[in-house]
Amino acid sequence: MAMGKLFLNEETFRDGQQSLWANRMTTEAMIPAAPMIDNAGFDSVNIMSGSAFESCVLYLRENPWDRLRLLCQLMPKTDIQILIRGRSAFGWKRFPNDAIELLITCLMRTGIQGLAVFDGLNDVQNLKWHIEVAKKIGLQIHPALVYTLSPVHTDEYYSEKARQLKALGTTSVNLADASGLLTPERVKTLIPAILDAIGDQMFSFVSHCPAGMGVENYCEALKLGVRNISTTSLPLSYGMSLPSTTEMVHHAREMGIEVGVDDDLRKRIDDYFYWVAYKEKKPIGQPVGFYKELWEKYSAHQIPGGMMSHLASQLKGLGLEHRLPDVLVEAGRVRQELGYPVMVTPFSQMVGV
């Protein structure tokens, strides 16, 4: 018996390449895939974040605004989202309300339909203006609560934050496991607490795979009734990235959940990005098994996928890639000294520096 439809947010252009390729995918590489993604039956696609904006300019010598406009033109059938980081938006300092409003308005004019936003402190007040502006100009607004491990970040903490977001009239409430620290056992208590707090509000869930639990977390969430998750094409999945669309489509169908993705196009998308990885000598994500010792080490520093790929790339550029384990140990110490901040931008960069 069918158990509802699974809504998939495609993240190859954003989270997948950010987590594994340090935002080095060119617009030229994206163009052939965009029409396939648009016709494959995804419910939404996230195409860019603040770090990708920066990488376009600094490393690829591209105009990120041109990328946004072009991808929106190539994907007219699919809701397109972009991710910005709270008060710092695409930068590294706090911007006033008028600057935030101008940015969101300019993003809307490129053709996007949705704005995903998070705050490094999970401070709802830092997102309130973004929500008001998005609603005023007709954008969907998808704020995220970022998961982390600490004595403070309890189920009650997240359910109360979710309740506050719902009260602001958001399109959805998102739980983002950016560092891949969430376990199926915690999913069983955390997600029901959030769902109880938001009632009939749309809920979406993002989990990453560095500790080997991303797929299991998604499967547990599906059992709990979650029907909105984010995935990537197969070559840009696993490792520091998200679970693959291919695997989650399989698991969902085994559970009797309807999935509207075209299998032929899904395979063509996977094949295309395998070719891009081969052509540009980019790494391909590999599934990681769960090992308690690895998870405990990872939970000490909690460096997320997007930051990890940049950190490894920068160390390699200095000829110091062999020191990455030492850097991660030190990052864990620094995070502890800073009072266990949520390890997302800008705090992951502050700890990493």
Tab-separated table of C-alpha atoms in Angstrom:
chain	number	residue	atom	x	y	z
A	1	MET	CA	0.000	0.000	0.000
A	2	ALA	CA	1.325	3.457	-0.917
A	3	MET	CA	2.462	5.679	1.937
A	4	GLY	CA	2.427	9.114	0.320
A	5	LYS	CA	4.826	10.764	-2.100
A	6	LEU	CA	8.489	11.433	-1.419
A	7	PHE	CA	9.576	15.003	-2.214
A	8	LEU	CA	13.204	15.234	-3.311
A	9	ASN	CA	15.389	18.339	-3.231
A	10	GLU	CA	18.315	17.906	-5.659
A	11	GLU	CA	21.635	19.212	-4.275
A	12	THR	CA	24.323	18.262	-6.816
A	13	PHE	CA	24.943	21.866	-7.894
A	14	ARG	CA	25.086	23.109	-4.296
A	15	ASP	CA	25.778	20.734	-1.398
A	16	GLY	CA	27.202	17.845	-3.404
A	17	GLN	CA	29.950	19.778	-5.150
A	18	GLN	CA	30.519	21.941	-2.071
A	19	SER	CA	31.108	18.872	0.104
A	20	LEU	CA	33.302	16.891	-2.309
A	21	TRP	CA	34.719	19.323	-4.872
A	22	ALA	CA	35.203	22.451	-2.740
A	23	ASN	CA	32.802	24.425	-4.986
A	24	ARG	CA	35.040	23.983	-8.025
A	25	MET	CA	32.315	22.792	-10.419
A	26	THR	CA	32.149	25.250	-13.296
A	27	THR	CA	29.004	26.680	-14.816
A	28	GLU	CA	30.076	25.066	-18.088
A	29	ALA	CA	29.920	21.649	-16.404
A	30	MET	CA	26.464	22.382	-14.992
A	31	ILE	CA	24.793	23.463	-18.241
A	32	PRO	CA	24.345	20.010	-19.878
A	33	ALA	CA	22.944	18.532	-16.651
A	34	ALA	CA	20.449	21.295	-15.886
A	35	PRO	CA	17.771	20.288	-18.463
A	36	MET	CA	18.049	16.641	-17.382
A	37	ILE	CA	17.550	17.584	-13.731
A	38	ASP	CA	14.647	19.838	-14.695
A	39	ASN	CA	12.864	17.000	-16.501
A	40	ALA	CA	13.707	14.232	-14.019
A	41	GLY	CA	10.847	14.975	-11.631
A	42	PHE	CA	12.659	16.584	-8.698
A	43	ASP	CA	10.473	18.823	-6.565
A	44	SER	CA	13.178	21.438	-6.049
A	45	VAL	CA	16.853	22.024	-6.746
A	46	ASN	CA	19.289	24.084	-4.688
A	47	ILE	CA	21.846	25.682	-6.979
A	48	MET	CA	24.136	27.922	-4.918
A	49	SER	CA	25.299	29.097	-1.499
A	50	GLY	CA	27.429	31.927	-0.196
A	51	SER	CA	30.650	29.924	-0.387
A	52	ALA	CA	29.906	29.002	-4.008
A	53	PHE	CA	29.374	32.685	-4.781
A	54	GLU	CA	32.823	33.395	-3.385
A	55	SER	CA	34.457	30.437	-5.148
A	56	CYS	CA	33.001	31.524	-8.498
A	57	VAL	CA	34.840	34.818	-8.240
A	58	LEU	CA	38.081	33.810	-6.494
A	59	TYR	CA	38.855	30.440	-8.087
A	60	LEU	CA	36.745	29.969	-11.219
A	61	ARG	CA	36.802	33.585	-12.460
A	62	GLU	CA	33.073	33.354	-13.163
A	63	ASN	CA	30.181	35.728	-12.574
A	64	PRO	CA	27.895	33.957	-10.045
A	65	TRP	CA	24.935	36.105	-11.063
A	66	ASP	CA	25.278	34.828	-14.623
A	67	ARG	CA	25.269	31.259	-13.277
A	68	LEU	CA	22.074	31.914	-11.332
A	69	ARG	CA	20.274	33.469	-14.277
A	70	LEU	CA	21.396	30.763	-16.694
A	71	LEU	CA	20.422	27.834	-14.460
A	72	CYS	CA	17.027	29.383	-13.761
A	73	GLN	CA	16.439	29.683	-17.519
A	74	LEU	CA	17.478	26.056	-18.082
A	75	MET	CA	15.229	24.662	-15.326
A	76	PRO	CA	11.813	26.350	-15.717
A	77	LYS	CA	9.812	23.336	-14.476
A	78	THR	CA	11.499	22.949	-11.089
A	79	ASP	CA	11.404	25.155	-7.989
A	80	ILE	CA	14.886	26.624	-7.623
A	81	GLN	CA	16.341	27.511	-4.238
A	82	ILE	CA	19.456	29.283	-3.060
A	83	LEU	CA	21.020	29.117	0.415
A	84	ILE	CA	22.173	32.169	2.352
A	85	ARG	CA	23.636	32.336	5.822
A	86	GLY	CA	21.651	34.578	8.110
A	87	ARG	CA	22.906	38.067	8.823
A	88	SER	CA	26.218	37.545	7.012
A	89	ALA	CA	24.375	36.518	3.801
A	90	PHE	CA	27.180	35.905	1.274
A	91	GLY	CA	29.878	37.675	3.285
A	92	TRP	CA	31.694	37.470	6.600
A	93	LYS	CA	30.213	40.389	8.507
A	94	ARG	CA	26.728	41.320	9.653
A	95	PHE	CA	24.698	43.285	7.129
A	96	PRO	CA	21.846	45.703	7.941
A	97	ASN	CA	18.229	45.092	6.995
A	98	ASP	CA	18.299	47.177	3.816
A	99	ALA	CA	21.323	45.279	2.453
A	100	ILE	CA	19.684	41.927	3.222
A	101	GLU	CA	16.463	43.048	1.526
A	102	LEU	CA	18.350	44.240	-1.564
A	103	LEU	CA	20.205	40.920	-1.836
A	104	ILE	CA	17.053	38.810	-1.509
A	105	THR	CA	15.251	41.008	-4.045
A	106	CYS	CA	18.117	40.684	-6.539
A	107	LEU	CA	18.173	36.915	-6.037
A	108	MET	CA	14.441	36.760	-6.729
A	109	ARG	CA	14.954	38.685	-9.984
A	110	THR	CA	17.305	35.976	-11.289
A	111	GLY	CA	14.348	33.590	-11.340
A	112	ILE	CA	14.577	31.576	-8.117
A	113	GLN	CA	11.418	30.502	-6.309
A	114	GLY	CA	12.739	29.695	-2.839
A	115	LEU	CA	15.168	30.995	-0.236
A	116	ALA	CA	16.846	28.580	2.178
A	117	VAL	CA	18.425	30.302	5.169
A	118	PHE	CA	20.171	29.346	8.392
A	119	ASP	CA	21.808	31.069	11.330
A	120	GLY	CA	24.999	29.751	12.896
A	121	LEU	CA	23.545	30.253	16.370
A	122	ASN	CA	20.095	28.866	15.500
A	123	ASP	CA	18.885	32.303	16.599
A	124	VAL	CA	15.422	32.750	15.121
A	125	GLN	CA	15.610	36.525	15.568
A	126	ASN	CA	18.530	36.623	13.127
A	127	LEU	CA	16.260	35.046	10.495
A	128	LYS	CA	13.126	37.067	11.143
A	129	TRP	CA	13.909	39.820	8.627
A	130	HIS	CA	14.795	37.330	5.870
A	131	ILE	CA	11.449	35.612	6.415
A	132	GLU	CA	9.531	38.895	6.292
A	133	VAL	CA	11.265	40.026	3.087
A	134	ALA	CA	10.835	36.673	1.339
A	135	LYS	CA	7.135	36.581	2.155
A	136	LYS	CA	6.696	40.193	1.023
A	137	ILE	CA	8.192	39.608	-2.433
A	138	GLY	CA	6.597	36.197	-2.968
A	139	LEU	CA	9.475	33.792	-2.349
A	140	GLN	CA	9.092	30.494	-0.548
A	141	ILE	CA	11.122	30.605	2.669
A	142	HIS	CA	12.828	27.506	4.081
A	143	PRO	CA	14.742	28.220	7.322
A	144	ALA	CA	16.959	25.479	8.731
A	145	LEU	CA	17.797	24.472	12.268
A	146	VAL	CA	21.341	23.124	12.326
A	147	TYR	CA	21.944	19.952	14.309
A	148	THR	CA	24.883	19.636	16.650
A	149	LEU	CA	25.939	17.627	19.675
A	150	SER	CA	26.250	19.395	23.009
A	151	PRO	CA	24.581	19.359	26.433
A	152	VAL	CA	22.508	22.371	25.326
A	153	HIS	CA	21.116	21.073	22.034
A	154	THR	CA	18.389	18.784	23.345
A	155	ASP	CA	15.178	17.619	21.679
A	156	GLU	CA	13.366	20.302	23.664
A	157	TYR	CA	15.760	22.952	22.356
A	158	TYR	CA	15.049	22.037	18.728
A	159	SER	CA	11.302	21.637	19.166
A	160	GLU	CA	11.051	25.105	20.711
A	161	LYS	CA	13.116	26.651	17.893
A	162	ALA	CA	10.897	24.905	15.336
A	163	ARG	CA	7.801	26.249	17.070
A	164	GLN	CA	9.227	29.780	16.831
A	165	LEU	CA	9.897	29.400	13.099
A	166	LYS	CA	6.402	28.125	12.423
A	167	ALA	CA	4.967	31.143	14.234
A	168	LEU	CA	6.725	33.386	11.686
A	169	GLY	CA	4.782	31.822	8.810
A	170	THR	CA	7.596	30.017	7.004
A	171	THR	CA	6.982	27.733	4.040
A	172	SER	CA	8.704	24.878	5.843
A	173	VAL	CA	10.959	24.029	8.762
A	174	ASN	CA	14.177	22.191	7.937
A	175	LEU	CA	16.473	20.127	10.158
A	176	ALA	CA	20.007	20.197	8.741
A	177	ASP	CA	22.556	17.644	9.923
A	178	ALA	CA	25.399	19.515	8.241
A	179	SER	CA	28.205	17.651	10.000
A	180	GLY	CA	26.699	14.168	9.709
A	181	LEU	CA	26.612	13.640	13.470
A	182	LEU	CA	23.012	12.530	13.775
A	183	THR	CA	22.313	8.861	14.508
A	184	PRO	CA	19.156	6.809	13.870
A	185	GLU	CA	18.664	6.501	17.619
A	186	ARG	CA	18.565	10.286	18.003
A	187	VAL	CA	16.353	10.604	14.907
A	188	LYS	CA	13.731	8.476	16.687
A	189	THR	CA	13.352	11.090	19.431
A	190	LEU	CA	14.358	14.361	17.768
A	191	ILE	CA	12.201	14.311	14.643
A	192	PRO	CA	8.967	13.333	16.456
A	193	ALA	CA	9.590	16.197	18.901
A	194	ILE	CA	9.937	18.668	16.020
A	195	LEU	CA	6.925	17.264	14.162
A	196	ASP	CA	4.797	17.596	17.293
A	197	ALA	CA	5.909	21.226	17.626
A	198	ILE	CA	5.090	22.273	14.047
A	199	GLY	CA	1.914	20.273	13.474
A	200	ASP	CA	0.888	20.319	9.810
A	201	GLN	CA	3.765	22.600	8.775
A	202	MET	CA	5.961	21.202	5.981
A	203	PHE	CA	9.113	19.571	7.384
A	204	SER	CA	12.277	18.715	5.468
A	205	PHE	CA	15.399	16.868	6.544
A	206	VAL	CA	19.026	16.953	5.393
A	207	SER	CA	21.670	14.515	6.609
A	208	HIS	CA	25.287	13.963	5.582
A	209	CYS	CA	27.396	10.811	5.404
A	210	PRO	CA	30.901	11.344	6.900
A	211	ALA	CA	30.173	9.079	9.873
A	212	GLY	CA	28.338	6.538	7.721
A	213	MET	CA	24.843	7.252	9.061
A	214	GLY	CA	23.233	9.483	6.420
A	215	VAL	CA	21.269	6.761	4.615
A	216	GLU	CA	20.161	5.124	7.869
A	217	ASN	CA	19.015	8.500	9.195
A	218	TYR	CA	16.911	9.084	6.088
A	219	CYS	CA	15.376	5.607	6.271
A	220	GLU	CA	14.455	6.122	9.911
A	221	ALA	CA	12.962	9.520	9.076
A	222	LEU	CA	10.873	7.970	6.293
A	223	LYS	CA	9.511	5.442	8.790
A	224	LEU	CA	8.506	8.374	11.015
A	225	GLY	CA	6.539	9.989	8.187
A	226	VAL	CA	9.072	12.485	6.826
A	227	ARG	CA	8.486	12.969	3.104
A	228	ASN	CA	10.927	15.729	2.147
A	229	ILE	CA	14.664	14.988	1.945
A	230	SER	CA	17.711	16.228	0.015
A	231	THR	CA	19.901	14.018	-2.184
A	232	THR	CA	22.597	14.294	-4.850
A	233	SER	CA	23.699	12.493	-7.999
A	234	LEU	CA	25.651	9.308	-7.323
A	235	PRO	CA	29.219	10.568	-8.041
A	236	LEU	CA	28.720	13.509	-5.666
A	237	SER	CA	27.164	11.502	-2.840
A	238	TYR	CA	28.484	9.880	0.369
A	239	GLY	CA	31.762	10.711	2.042
A	240	MET	CA	31.310	14.262	3.313
A	241	SER	CA	28.232	14.694	1.121
A	242	LEU	CA	24.580	13.581	1.151
A	243	PRO	CA	23.011	10.195	0.395
A	244	SER	CA	22.437	9.549	-3.291
A	245	THR	CA	19.137	9.960	-5.082
A	246	THR	CA	19.616	6.478	-6.532
A	247	GLU	CA	19.823	4.756	-3.150
A	248	MET	CA	17.055	6.737	-1.469
A	249	VAL	CA	14.665	6.146	-4.379
A	250	HIS	CA	15.304	2.423	-3.938
A	251	HIS	CA	14.705	2.484	-0.166
A	252	ALA	CA	11.586	4.635	-0.471
A	253	ARG	CA	10.011	2.332	-3.037
A	254	GLU	CA	10.793	-0.681	-0.869
A	255	MET	CA	8.778	1.018	1.886
A	256	GLY	CA	5.841	1.564	-0.448
A	257	ILE	CA	6.464	5.299	-0.806
A	258	GLU	CA	5.710	6.869	-4.182
A	259	VAL	CA	8.673	8.520	-5.924
A	260	GLY	CA	8.129	10.675	-9.007
A	261	VAL	CA	11.717	10.679	-10.311
A	262	ASP	CA	12.313	9.415	-13.856
A	263	ASP	CA	14.738	6.489	-13.527
A	264	ASP	CA	16.205	6.827	-17.019
A	265	LEU	CA	17.021	10.502	-16.519
A	266	ARG	CA	18.350	9.791	-13.020
A	267	LYS	CA	20.825	7.293	-14.493
A	268	ARG	CA	21.806	9.730	-17.247
A	269	ILE	CA	22.476	12.425	-14.631
A	270	ASP	CA	24.673	10.017	-12.656
A	271	ASP	CA	26.575	8.996	-15.802
A	272	TYR	CA	27.093	12.603	-16.821
A	273	PHE	CA	28.674	13.591	-13.488
A	274	TYR	CA	30.874	10.483	-13.529
A	275	TRP	CA	32.163	11.813	-16.856
A	276	VAL	CA	32.704	15.299	-15.395
A	277	ALA	CA	34.625	13.798	-12.463
A	278	TYR	CA	36.814	11.790	-14.857
A	279	LYS	CA	37.390	14.723	-17.204
A	280	GLU	CA	38.288	17.180	-14.440
A	281	LYS	CA	40.047	14.648	-12.175
A	282	LYS	CA	37.606	15.222	-9.329
A	283	PRO	CA	37.060	12.747	-6.473
A	284	ILE	CA	34.011	10.495	-6.421
A	285	GLY	CA	32.181	10.062	-3.146
A	286	GLN	CA	32.498	6.661	-1.492
A	287	PRO	CA	30.145	5.189	1.121
A	288	VAL	CA	31.655	5.134	4.616
A	289	GLY	CA	30.739	2.454	7.136
A	290	PHE	CA	29.844	3.403	10.681
A	291	TYR	CA	32.655	2.907	13.183
A	292	LYS	CA	32.168	4.112	16.723
A	293	GLU	CA	35.799	5.209	17.067
A	294	LEU	CA	35.571	7.235	13.842
A	295	TRP	CA	32.274	8.782	14.922
A	296	GLU	CA	33.737	9.793	18.305
A	297	LYS	CA	36.731	11.442	16.620
A	298	TYR	CA	34.498	13.211	14.153
A	299	SER	CA	32.086	14.384	16.838
A	300	ALA	CA	34.979	16.129	18.591
A	301	HIS	CA	35.649	18.614	15.774
A	302	GLN	CA	32.330	18.375	13.820
A	303	ILE	CA	33.803	20.025	10.698
A	304	PRO	CA	31.015	19.896	8.053
A	305	GLY	CA	31.463	18.577	4.528
A	306	GLY	CA	31.700	21.920	2.755
A	307	MET	CA	34.366	23.150	5.168
A	308	MET	CA	36.258	19.828	5.119
A	309	SER	CA	36.677	19.812	1.333
A	310	HIS	CA	37.977	23.396	1.401
A	311	LEU	CA	40.310	22.646	4.323
A	312	ALA	CA	41.790	19.609	2.560
A	313	SER	CA	42.151	21.567	-0.691
A	314	GLN	CA	43.945	24.451	1.015
A	315	LEU	CA	46.305	22.140	2.924
A	316	LYS	CA	47.123	20.347	-0.333
A	317	GLY	CA	47.936	23.690	-1.927
A	318	LEU	CA	50.454	24.270	0.867
A	319	GLY	CA	51.912	20.774	0.589
A	320	LEU	CA	50.574	19.953	4.054
A	321	GLU	CA	47.755	17.533	3.264
A	322	HIS	CA	49.427	14.901	5.494
A	323	ARG	CA	48.768	17.164	8.507
A	324	LEU	CA	44.969	17.051	8.144
A	325	PRO	CA	44.492	14.606	11.080
A	326	ASP	CA	46.509	16.922	13.339
A	327	VAL	CA	44.489	19.921	12.179
A	328	LEU	CA	41.230	18.122	13.015
A	329	VAL	CA	42.436	17.256	16.514
A	330	GLU	CA	43.336	20.897	17.085
A	331	ALA	CA	39.962	21.986	15.676
A	332	GLY	CA	38.257	19.862	18.321
A	333	ARG	CA	40.245	21.623	21.043
A	334	VAL	CA	39.437	25.057	19.637
A	335	ARG	CA	35.721	24.236	19.417
A	336	GLN	CA	35.732	23.203	23.063
A	337	GLU	CA	37.499	26.424	24.073
A	338	LEU	CA	34.919	28.489	22.147
A	339	GLY	CA	32.037	26.890	24.038
A	340	TYR	CA	30.893	24.226	21.533
A	341	PRO	CA	29.446	26.414	18.747
A	342	VAL	CA	27.293	24.890	15.989
A	343	MET	CA	29.822	23.968	13.316
A	344	VAL	CA	28.396	25.778	10.314
A	345	THR	CA	29.435	28.994	8.596
A	346	PRO	CA	30.857	31.207	10.031
A	347	PHE	CA	31.823	29.205	13.138
A	348	SER	CA	33.348	26.233	11.299
A	349	GLN	CA	35.636	28.675	9.462
A	350	MET	CA	36.538	30.446	12.711
A	351	VAL	CA	37.486	27.142	14.309
A	352	GLY	CA	39.322	25.936	11.195
A	353	VAL	CA	41.380	29.112	10.902
